Tab-separated table of C-alpha atoms and ligand atoms in Angstrom:
chain	number	residue	atom	x	y	z
A	14	UNK	CA	22.493	23.875	-0.892
A	15	UNK	CA	19.055	22.884	0.386
A	16	UNK	CA	18.346	19.220	-0.341
A	17	UNK	CA	14.736	18.202	-0.905
A	18	UNK	CA	13.304	14.712	-1.203
A	19	UNK	CA	10.178	14.631	-3.387
A	20	UNK	CA	7.970	11.533	-3.153
A	21	UNK	CA	6.078	10.906	-6.429
A	22	UNK	CA	7.014	11.533	-10.069
A	23	UNK	CA	3.768	12.324	-11.861
A	24	UNK	CA	2.966	16.015	-12.306
A	25	UNK	CA	3.489	17.892	-9.028
A	26	UNK	CA	6.790	16.051	-8.332
A	27	UNK	CA	8.735	16.719	-11.550
A	28	UNK	CA	7.300	20.268	-11.756
A	29	UNK	CA	8.540	20.982	-8.230
A	30	UNK	CA	11.922	19.413	-9.040
A	31	UNK	CA	12.263	21.807	-11.966
A	32	UNK	CA	11.468	24.898	-9.915
A	33	UNK	CA	13.721	23.847	-7.026
A	34	UNK	CA	16.615	23.514	-9.491
A	35	UNK	CA	15.831	26.911	-10.977
A	36	UNK	CA	15.912	28.376	-7.454
A	37	UNK	CA	19.258	26.781	-6.661
A	38	UNK	CA	18.153	23.816	-4.548
A	39	UNK	CA	18.922	20.101	-4.925
A	40	UNK	CA	15.897	17.842	-5.372
A	41	UNK	CA	15.818	14.041	-5.395
A	42	UNK	CA	12.637	12.354	-6.637
A	43	UNK	CA	11.615	8.900	-5.445
A	44	UNK	CA	8.843	7.155	-7.413
A	45	UNK	CA	7.215	3.883	-6.447
A	46	UNK	CA	6.623	2.791	-10.059
A	47	UNK	CA	9.498	1.411	-12.095
A	48	UNK	CA	9.385	4.269	-14.624
A	49	UNK	CA	7.242	7.214	-15.665
A	50	UNK	CA	4.330	6.096	-17.802
A	51	UNK	CA	3.041	7.760	-20.956
A	52	UNK	CA	-0.549	7.718	-22.201
A	53	UNK	CA	-3.532	7.781	-19.871
A	54	UNK	CA	-6.667	9.878	-19.679
A	55	UNK	CA	-6.605	13.458	-20.954
A	56	UNK	CA	-6.159	16.191	-18.354
A	57	UNK	CA	-6.514	19.953	-18.636
A	58	UNK	CA	-3.950	22.658	-18.069
A	59	UNK	CA	-5.650	25.999	-17.937
A	60	UNK	CA	-5.642	29.518	-16.542
A	61	UNK	CA	-2.591	30.502	-14.499
A	62	UNK	CA	-1.084	27.025	-15.011
A	63	UNK	CA	-0.576	27.908	-18.685
A	64	UNK	CA	1.617	30.788	-17.533
A	65	UNK	CA	3.582	28.394	-15.285
A	66	UNK	CA	4.104	25.990	-18.222
A	67	UNK	CA	5.262	28.948	-20.298
A	68	UNK	CA	7.770	30.004	-17.635
A	69	UNK	CA	9.028	26.403	-17.532
A	70	UNK	CA	9.627	26.587	-21.271
A	71	UNK	CA	7.425	23.562	-22.011
A	72	UNK	CA	4.336	25.298	-23.385
A	73	UNK	CA	5.218	24.531	-27.042
A	74	UNK	CA	5.493	20.817	-26.144
A	75	UNK	CA	2.187	20.919	-24.293
A	76	UNK	CA	0.531	22.572	-27.274
A	77	UNK	CA	2.023	19.933	-29.595
A	78	UNK	CA	0.477	17.199	-27.389
A	79	UNK	CA	-2.917	18.958	-27.226
A	80	UNK	CA	-5.679	16.438	-27.936
A	81	UNK	CA	-7.734	19.151	-29.655
A	82	UNK	CA	-11.107	17.530	-29.027
A	83	UNK	CA	-13.327	19.213	-31.572
A	84	UNK	CA	-16.694	17.791	-30.545
A	85	UNK	CA	-18.435	16.371	-27.501
A	86	UNK	CA	-21.519	14.314	-28.367
A	87	UNK	CA	-24.241	13.371	-25.897
A	88	UNK	CA	-25.984	10.202	-27.094
A	89	UNK	CA	-29.090	8.341	-25.975
A	90	UNK	CA	-29.403	4.641	-25.205
A	91	UNK	CA	-29.718	3.872	-28.924
A	92	UNK	CA	-26.586	5.881	-29.757
A	93	UNK	CA	-28.496	8.773	-31.370
A	94	UNK	CA	-26.809	12.142	-30.890
A	95	UNK	CA	-28.921	14.434	-28.711
A	96	UNK	CA	-26.443	17.342	-28.506
A	97	UNK	CA	-23.048	18.034	-30.034
A	98	UNK	CA	-20.922	20.909	-28.852
A	99	UNK	CA	-17.354	22.174	-28.951
A	100	UNK	CA	-15.905	21.437	-25.460
A	101	UNK	CA	-14.624	25.017	-25.178
A	102	UNK	CA	-18.216	26.245	-25.145
A	103	UNK	CA	-18.573	24.713	-21.680
A	104	UNK	CA	-15.169	25.630	-20.274
A	105	UNK	CA	-15.483	29.256	-21.302
A	106	UNK	CA	-14.559	29.315	-24.984
A	107	UNK	CA	-10.943	29.463	-23.936
A	108	UNK	CA	-9.935	26.372	-25.918
A	109	UNK	CA	-7.432	28.422	-27.895
A	110	UNK	CA	-5.611	29.142	-24.636
A	111	UNK	CA	-6.067	25.950	-22.586
A	112	UNK	CA	-4.338	22.645	-23.253
A	113	UNK	CA	-5.708	19.128	-22.832
A	114	UNK	CA	-3.240	16.274	-23.103
A	115	UNK	CA	-2.869	12.693	-21.860
A	116	UNK	CA	-1.660	12.733	-18.279
A	117	UNK	CA	1.335	10.507	-19.046
A	118	UNK	CA	2.443	12.761	-21.887
A	119	UNK	CA	2.580	15.707	-19.483
A	120	UNK	CA	4.545	13.572	-17.013
A	121	UNK	CA	6.995	12.581	-19.764
A	122	UNK	CA	7.481	16.211	-20.809
A	123	UNK	CA	8.210	17.240	-17.197
A	124	UNK	CA	10.490	14.248	-16.663
A	125	UNK	CA	12.482	14.995	-19.836
A	126	UNK	CA	12.817	18.608	-18.692
A	127	UNK	CA	14.373	17.601	-15.379
A	128	UNK	CA	16.009	14.174	-15.770
A	129	UNK	CA	19.505	15.477	-16.632
A	130	UNK	CA	19.933	17.570	-13.514
A	131	UNK	CA	17.645	15.867	-10.996
A	132	UNK	CA	18.276	12.525	-9.305
A	133	UNK	CA	15.335	10.168	-9.918
A	134	UNK	CA	15.022	6.933	-7.940
A	135	UNK	CA	12.418	4.585	-9.411
A	136	UNK	CA	10.939	1.507	-7.799
A	137	UNK	CA	11.244	2.686	-4.207
A	138	UNK	CA	9.144	4.327	-1.509
A	139	UNK	CA	9.641	5.977	1.869
A	140	UNK	CA	8.761	3.812	4.851
A	141	UNK	CA	9.589	6.148	7.761
A	142	UNK	CA	10.621	9.751	8.410
A	143	UNK	CA	12.459	11.037	11.468
A	144	UNK	CA	12.673	14.786	11.732
A	145	UNK	CA	15.345	16.520	13.833
A	146	UNK	CA	17.015	19.911	14.013
A	147	UNK	CA	19.421	19.119	11.192
A	148	UNK	CA	16.942	17.653	8.685
A	149	UNK	CA	14.800	14.593	8.025
A	150	UNK	CA	16.186	11.050	8.114
A	151	UNK	CA	14.267	8.986	5.586
A	152	UNK	CA	14.038	5.206	5.444
A	153	UNK	CA	13.210	3.508	2.155
A	154	UNK	CA	11.742	0.115	1.326
A	155	UNK	CA	14.691	-0.789	-0.897
A	156	UNK	CA	17.540	1.747	-0.749
A	157	UNK	CA	19.643	2.828	2.246
A	158	UNK	CA	18.436	5.573	4.628
A	159	UNK	CA	19.308	9.134	3.669
A	160	UNK	CA	19.012	12.594	5.225
A	161	UNK	CA	17.434	15.606	3.499
A	162	UNK	CA	16.784	19.187	4.596
A	163	UNK	CA	13.122	18.850	3.569
A	164	UNK	CA	10.629	16.291	2.306
A	165	UNK	CA	7.716	17.070	-0.032
A	166	UNK	CA	4.968	14.518	-0.644
A	167	UNK	CA	3.643	14.660	-4.214
A	168	UNK	CA	2.426	11.078	-4.052
A	169	UNK	CA	-1.210	11.634	-4.958
A	170	UNK	CA	-4.613	11.213	-3.338
A	171	UNK	CA	-3.504	8.129	-1.379
A	172	UNK	CA	-0.258	9.811	-0.273
A	173	UNK	CA	2.147	7.762	1.823
A	174	UNK	CA	3.876	10.957	2.995
A	175	UNK	CA	0.566	12.242	4.348
A	176	UNK	CA	-0.113	8.996	6.173
A	177	UNK	CA	3.386	8.860	7.693
A	178	UNK	CA	3.449	12.482	8.872
A	179	UNK	CA	-0.121	13.780	9.142
A	180	UNK	CA	-2.134	10.665	9.965
A	181	UNK	CA	-4.626	8.290	8.350
A	182	UNK	CA	-6.291	8.991	5.004
A	183	UNK	CA	-9.751	8.880	6.577
A	184	UNK	CA	-8.974	12.137	8.405
A	185	UNK	CA	-8.480	14.041	5.146
A	186	UNK	CA	-10.164	12.259	2.245
A	187	UNK	CA	-13.773	13.341	1.780
A	188	UNK	CA	-16.053	11.167	-0.294
A	189	UNK	CA	-18.043	13.220	-2.791
A	190	UNK	CA	-20.681	10.548	-3.383
A	191	UNK	CA	-19.298	8.938	-6.558
A	192	UNK	CA	-17.023	6.145	-7.722
A	193	UNK	CA	-15.352	5.956	-11.079
A	194	UNK	CA	-13.318	3.681	-13.294
A	195	UNK	CA	-11.073	4.702	-16.184
A	196	UNK	CA	-9.364	2.406	-18.682
A	197	UNK	CA	-8.231	2.143	-22.276
A	198	UNK	CA	-10.276	0.321	-24.915
A	199	UNK	CA	-9.982	-0.082	-28.704
A	200	UNK	CA	-11.368	2.853	-30.719
A	201	UNK	CA	-14.003	0.648	-32.348
A	202	UNK	CA	-16.259	3.610	-33.170
A	203	UNK	CA	-13.458	5.263	-35.138
A	204	UNK	CA	-13.648	8.461	-33.073
A	205	UNK	CA	-11.485	11.260	-34.378
A	206	UNK	CA	-10.789	14.135	-31.941
A	207	UNK	CA	-14.178	13.434	-30.329
A	208	UNK	CA	-15.679	12.522	-26.975
A	209	UNK	CA	-19.019	10.770	-26.555
A	210	UNK	CA	-21.039	10.452	-23.389
A	211	UNK	CA	-24.199	8.739	-22.288
A	212	UNK	CA	-26.051	9.300	-19.015
A	213	UNK	CA	-28.681	7.528	-17.018
A	214	UNK	CA	-29.645	9.126	-13.696
A	215	UNK	CA	-26.607	9.181	-11.412
A	216	UNK	CA	-24.323	7.459	-13.961
A	217	UNK	CA	-22.116	8.377	-16.885
A	218	UNK	CA	-20.366	6.270	-19.506
A	219	UNK	CA	-17.977	8.288	-21.661
A	220	UNK	CA	-15.261	7.654	-24.203
A	221	UNK	CA	-12.654	10.135	-25.176
A	222	UNK	CA	-10.435	9.812	-28.248
A	223	UNK	CA	-6.936	11.166	-27.891
A	224	UNK	CA	-6.518	12.624	-31.382
A	225	UNK	CA	-6.982	9.716	-33.859
A	226	UNK	CA	-5.450	7.087	-31.610
A	227	UNK	CA	-6.428	3.413	-32.136
A	228	UNK	CA	-7.400	3.431	-28.459
A	229	UNK	CA	-9.797	5.602	-26.462
A	230	UNK	CA	-10.161	6.254	-22.745
A	231	UNK	CA	-13.372	4.977	-21.210
A	232	UNK	CA	-14.755	6.600	-18.077
A	233	UNK	CA	-17.516	5.081	-15.961
A	234	UNK	CA	-18.756	7.053	-12.965
A	235	UNK	CA	-21.698	6.486	-10.652
A	236	UNK	CA	-23.321	8.083	-7.653
A	237	UNK	CA	-22.876	5.807	-4.637
A	238	UNK	CA	-22.120	5.860	-0.943
A	239	UNK	CA	-18.562	4.988	-0.023
A	240	UNK	CA	-17.917	1.383	-1.061
A	241	UNK	CA	-15.545	-0.957	0.694
A	242	UNK	CA	-13.107	-2.425	-1.822
A	243	UNK	CA	-9.658	-3.945	-1.803
A	244	UNK	CA	-7.053	-1.662	-3.486
A	245	UNK	CA	-5.227	-4.599	-4.999
A	246	UNK	CA	-8.226	-6.670	-6.110
A	247	UNK	CA	-8.935	-5.278	-9.579
A	248	UNK	CA	-11.425	-8.021	-10.416
A	249	UNK	CA	-13.502	-7.096	-7.381
A	250	UNK	CA	-13.477	-3.472	-8.563
A	251	UNK	CA	-14.408	-4.503	-12.125
A	252	UNK	CA	-17.292	-6.472	-10.669
A	253	UNK	CA	-18.595	-3.355	-8.872
A	254	UNK	CA	-18.651	-1.498	-12.204
A	255	UNK	CA	-20.166	-4.467	-14.041
A	256	UNK	CA	-23.008	-4.689	-11.540
A	257	UNK	CA	-23.689	-0.956	-11.503
A	258	UNK	CA	-23.774	-0.595	-15.300
A	259	UNK	CA	-25.444	-3.804	-16.426
A	260	UNK	CA	-28.571	-2.805	-18.312
A	261	UNK	CA	-27.254	0.631	-19.351
A	262	UNK	CA	-27.619	1.199	-23.091
A	263	UNK	CA	-25.492	2.592	-25.938
A	264	UNK	CA	-22.022	0.968	-26.166
A	265	UNK	CA	-21.983	0.065	-22.470
A	266	UNK	CA	-22.136	-3.754	-22.850
A	267	UNK	CA	-19.213	-3.703	-25.296
A	268	UNK	CA	-17.199	-1.382	-23.053
A	269	UNK	CA	-17.912	-3.538	-19.999
A	270	UNK	CA	-16.622	-6.564	-21.884
A	271	UNK	CA	-13.466	-4.656	-22.897
A	272	UNK	CA	-12.992	-3.547	-19.281
A	273	UNK	CA	-12.046	-7.101	-18.256
A	274	UNK	CA	-9.178	-7.060	-20.787
A	275	UNK	CA	-8.004	-3.482	-20.145
A	276	UNK	CA	-4.381	-3.456	-18.927
A	277	UNK	CA	-4.662	-0.069	-17.213
A	278	UNK	CA	-8.015	-0.429	-15.390
A	279	UNK	CA	-8.197	2.097	-12.548
A	280	UNK	CA	-11.000	2.364	-9.980
A	281	UNK	CA	-11.425	4.754	-7.084
A	282	UNK	CA	-13.907	6.760	-5.102
A	283	UNK	CA	-14.281	10.386	-6.129
A	284	UNK	CA	-13.031	12.442	-3.260
A	285	UNK	CA	-11.344	15.630	-2.255
A	286	UNK	CA	-8.419	15.961	0.084
A	287	UNK	CA	-9.176	18.676	2.637
A	288	UNK	CA	-6.481	19.398	5.213
A	289	UNK	CA	-6.253	22.085	7.870
A	290	UNK	CA	-2.524	22.364	7.126
A	291	UNK	CA	-0.310	21.143	4.259
A	292	UNK	CA	2.991	21.537	6.077
A	293	UNK	CA	4.473	20.279	9.306
A	294	UNK	CA	8.026	21.102	10.333
A	295	UNK	CA	10.294	20.126	7.466
A	296	UNK	CA	7.617	18.235	5.552
A	297	UNK	CA	5.117	19.623	3.032
A	298	UNK	CA	2.464	18.162	0.774
A	299	UNK	CA	1.732	19.360	-2.753
A	300	UNK	CA	-0.701	18.446	-5.528
A	301	UNK	CA	-3.369	15.783	-5.006
A	302	UNK	CA	-1.620	14.639	-1.792
A	303	UNK	CA	-2.456	17.987	-0.157
A	304	UNK	CA	-5.509	19.322	-1.948
A	305	UNK	CA	-6.910	16.942	-4.569
A	306	UNK	CA	-9.926	18.769	-5.982
A	307	UNK	CA	-11.159	15.544	-7.741
A	308	UNK	CA	-11.544	15.103	-11.480
A	309	UNK	CA	-15.008	16.683	-11.232
A	310	UNK	CA	-13.263	20.042	-10.900
A	311	UNK	CA	-10.944	19.467	-13.872
A	312	UNK	CA	-8.344	21.502	-12.002
A	313	UNK	CA	-6.070	18.990	-10.228
A	314	UNK	CA	-3.252	19.281	-12.730
A	315	UNK	CA	-3.339	23.058	-12.878
A	316	UNK	CA	-3.281	23.321	-9.081
A	317	UNK	CA	-0.285	20.971	-8.959
A	318	UNK	CA	1.659	23.065	-11.499
A	319	UNK	CA	0.890	26.398	-9.850
A	320	UNK	CA	1.587	24.947	-6.390
A	321	UNK	CA	5.015	23.667	-7.494
A	322	UNK	CA	5.965	27.139	-8.687
A	323	UNK	CA	4.804	28.778	-5.455
A	324	UNK	CA	6.377	26.224	-3.094
A	325	UNK	CA	9.820	26.506	-4.697
A	326	UNK	CA	9.513	30.290	-4.911
A	327	UNK	CA	8.534	30.794	-1.272
A	328	UNK	CA	11.212	28.404	-0.083
A	329	UNK	CA	13.880	30.254	-2.048
A	330	UNK	CA	12.571	33.612	-0.820
A	331	UNK	CA	13.005	32.274	2.728
A	332	UNK	CA	16.610	31.254	1.992
A	333	UNK	CA	15.631	27.565	2.195
A	334	UNK	CA	14.271	27.926	5.738
A	335	UNK	CA	11.268	25.573	6.011
A	336	UNK	CA	9.926	27.351	9.114
A	337	UNK	CA	9.334	30.451	6.965
A	338	UNK	CA	9.025	29.160	3.405
A	339	UNK	CA	6.542	26.317	3.930
A	340	UNK	CA	3.883	28.317	5.830
A	341	UNK	CA	4.297	31.124	3.260
A	342	UNK	CA	3.589	28.637	0.432
A	343	UNK	CA	0.416	27.515	2.139
A	344	UNK	CA	-0.778	31.006	2.974
A	345	UNK	CA	-0.317	32.223	-0.582
A	346	UNK	CA	-1.843	29.227	-2.347
A	347	UNK	CA	-4.784	28.337	-0.109
A	348	UNK	CA	-7.393	30.832	-1.416
A	349	UNK	CA	-6.707	29.737	-5.012
A	350	UNK	CA	-7.022	26.066	-4.057
A	351	UNK	CA	-10.285	26.744	-2.195
A	352	UNK	CA	-11.866	28.469	-5.183
A	353	UNK	CA	-10.953	25.558	-7.462
A	354	UNK	CA	-12.064	22.858	-5.035
A	355	UNK	CA	-15.440	24.610	-4.916
A	356	UNK	CA	-15.974	23.785	-8.612
A	357	UNK	CA	-16.933	20.166	-7.911
A	358	UNK	CA	-20.644	20.774	-7.347
A	359	UNK	CA	-20.977	22.210	-10.825
A	360	UNK	CA	-18.761	19.482	-12.333
A	361	UNK	CA	-20.908	16.727	-10.826
A	362	UNK	CA	-24.122	18.371	-12.026
A	363	UNK	CA	-22.743	18.594	-15.545
A	364	UNK	CA	-21.138	15.170	-15.830
A	365	UNK	CA	-23.423	13.022	-13.702
A	366	UNK	CA	-26.915	14.568	-13.428
A	367	UNK	CA	-28.953	12.801	-10.755
A	368	UNK	CA	-32.346	12.548	-12.498
A	369	UNK	CA	-33.845	12.359	-15.995
A	370	UNK	CA	-35.012	15.948	-15.598
A	371	UNK	CA	-31.516	17.077	-14.719
A	372	UNK	CA	-30.044	15.218	-17.700
A	373	UNK	CA	-32.550	17.059	-19.912
A	374	UNK	CA	-31.628	20.388	-18.302
A	375	UNK	CA	-27.912	19.714	-18.746
A	376	UNK	CA	-28.484	18.962	-22.415
A	377	UNK	CA	-30.409	22.219	-22.792
A	378	UNK	CA	-27.524	24.025	-21.129
A	379	UNK	CA	-25.105	22.417	-23.594
A	380	UNK	CA	-27.298	23.559	-26.496
A	381	UNK	CA	-27.230	27.106	-25.164
A	382	UNK	CA	-23.575	27.013	-24.106
A	383	UNK	CA	-22.126	28.685	-27.231
A	384	UNK	CA	-24.563	31.575	-26.846
A	385	UNK	CA	-24.101	31.823	-23.063
A	386	UNK	CA	-20.330	31.652	-23.525
A	387	UNK	CA	-20.471	34.613	-25.901
A	388	UNK	CA	-22.743	36.589	-23.573
A	389	UNK	CA	-20.495	36.006	-20.562
A	390	UNK	CA	-17.416	36.683	-22.697
A	391	UNK	CA	-15.977	33.335	-21.730
A	392	UNK	CA	-15.968	33.939	-17.977
A	393	UNK	CA	-17.462	30.668	-16.781
A	394	UNK	CA	-16.910	29.597	-13.151
A	395	UNK	CA	-14.042	27.301	-14.126
A	396	UNK	CA	-12.274	30.032	-16.081
A	397	UNK	CA	-12.713	32.479	-13.226
A	398	UNK	CA	-11.368	30.003	-10.678
A	399	UNK	CA	-8.494	28.921	-12.939
A	400	UNK	CA	-7.384	32.533	-13.375
A	401	UNK	CA	-7.926	33.686	-9.807
A	402	UNK	CA	-4.248	33.847	-8.888
A	403	UNK	CA	-1.395	36.135	-9.844
A	404	UNK	CA	1.968	34.421	-10.032
A	405	UNK	CA	4.482	36.131	-7.769
A	406	UNK	CA	7.692	37.184	-9.525
A	407	UNK	CA	10.127	35.596	-7.018
B	22	FAD	C1	-9.996	9.653	-14.484
B	22	FAD	C2	-9.357	10.949	-14.074
B	22	FAD	C3	-9.554	12.070	-14.850
B	22	FAD	C4	-8.978	13.270	-14.489
B	22	FAD	N1	-9.199	14.367	-15.267
B	22	FAD	C5	-8.613	15.523	-14.957
B	22	FAD	C6	-8.793	16.685	-15.759
B	22	FAD	O1	-9.488	16.689	-16.763
B	22	FAD	N2	-8.141	17.818	-15.421
B	22	FAD	C7	-7.312	17.869	-14.327
B	22	FAD	O2	-6.727	18.912	-14.088
B	22	FAD	N3	-7.124	16.801	-13.542
B	22	FAD	C8	-7.757	15.636	-13.816
B	22	FAD	N4	-7.557	14.556	-13.016
B	22	FAD	C9	-6.736	14.703	-11.804
B	22	FAD	C10	-5.260	14.738	-12.104
B	22	FAD	O3	-4.846	13.544	-12.694
B	22	FAD	C11	-4.517	14.964	-10.787
B	22	FAD	O4	-5.077	16.055	-10.117
B	22	FAD	C12	-3.057	15.258	-11.053
B	22	FAD	O5	-2.511	14.163	-11.717
B	22	FAD	C13	-2.295	15.524	-9.746
B	22	FAD	O6	-0.978	15.206	-9.894
B	22	FAD	P1	-0.051	14.772	-8.677
B	22	FAD	O7	1.325	14.763	-9.246
B	22	FAD	O8	-0.355	15.594	-7.488
B	22	FAD	O9	-0.525	13.306	-8.260
B	22	FAD	P2	-0.641	11.960	-9.091
B	22	FAD	O10	-0.797	12.229	-10.532
B	22	FAD	O11	-1.664	11.125	-8.435
B	22	FAD	O12	0.787	11.264	-8.911
B	22	FAD	C14	1.230	10.656	-7.740
B	22	FAD	C15	2.541	9.951	-8.058
B	22	FAD	O13	3.087	9.440	-6.860
B	22	FAD	C16	3.456	8.102	-7.048
B	22	FAD	N5	3.374	7.460	-5.750
B	22	FAD	C17	2.271	7.058	-5.082
B	22	FAD	N6	2.599	6.536	-3.897
B	22	FAD	C18	3.946	6.616	-3.800
B	22	FAD	C19	4.868	6.251	-2.806
B	22	FAD	N7	4.473	5.672	-1.656
B	22	FAD	N8	6.192	6.482	-3.013
B	22	FAD	C20	6.611	7.042	-4.184
B	22	FAD	N9	5.772	7.400	-5.168
B	22	FAD	C21	4.446	7.196	-4.975
B	22	FAD	C22	2.477	7.558	-8.073
B	22	FAD	O14	2.977	6.405	-8.722
B	22	FAD	C23	2.371	8.759	-9.008
B	22	FAD	O15	3.384	8.765	-9.958
B	22	FAD	C24	-8.151	13.351	-13.324
B	22	FAD	C25	-7.927	12.204	-12.552
B	22	FAD	C26	-8.515	11.015	-12.906
B	22	FAD	C27	-8.201	9.816	-12.051
């Protein structure tokens, strides 16, 4: 039986583990964190990825975890609502079909689906890979070395697998001109199934309530050239946000204060991973590690789920032969990934308009969105891209 080491247990990793099991292979998942984490910012599963979730048998659980945001309010510096819309009006009126759930809840659902018949190793990471005719010898930071037939990196935008096998991050990570921070804060506005956002030119402050939770996710994002920051120095990163958003109105001062207490503060540049090839020999990349489209596309999770299905399917169709199965995975998936990565320009224009005039235009577009959605019968660019792939039967 083909043995596959998967590095990373978030979304792409557990989804791939499931499909490899279904196709008769033996996956092992190594995750750097000590456990899978629940909670986190809400992510979307839409288009073809809904079909993948259905085939995995987890769609009812995803629907049960749906955050069901009923209104998105745009407010001015004084907190007055300028526009309120149903989020589905922007994404194509397909809210009845799509699912939005906290990232960690999706991870937990996928982990529960696979944990009984997949080996998970938490609290470890690969440190070196040596490929030879018989497989890949893998060294770990903590555990003993092991040999696998294949290795798949699902370890995110800052993938260790990519660095070890394909080269430095700078070769593949493309800065899109923004930085962002996300963290959890108390739901002091009493938001109930709502999201609220406030813009100044080139900046957004948003809070998103996951159902009626006592906590909300705050998102700060700003246009900026690539900033030098230390990955491990969270206070330095908080300071960058503090400086950029001091003087911004609405709830911003209160959110900035809460940021310093937030246990899950996360800061990064907004970038896409663009690679000329996602596979090399017996090693492949999947999900954000290979083709992160950035959160501006809203499609990272869906690409990871569809990619997991295709990678396992092509590998099985090739009888476990990486020389055939891995290139076939890439060839089949690449056009779909390209169409979804191309969504970022529109996402940035909608979320972070660059000027006052563009903020005004965006608000007008939101006002007209329900009408435009009806006229276009729900076929917005994101819906078209999300549905632009037909799942092979395998
Ligand atoms: C603020 C924000 C909002 C977003 N909103 C959306 C959205 O609305 N819709 C959407 O579709 N997507 C959204 N995304 C993107 C989405 O989260 C990712 O595209 C998706 O999670 C990709 O999953 P993944 O499994 O490929 O990678 P990740 O979720 O990044 O997971 C990587 C995993 O690998 C582990 N890992 C890292 N390094 C190692 C190592 N060396 N060894 C072992 N394990 C390792 C990590 O701990 C993690 O568990 C958003 C992202 C952010 C940050």
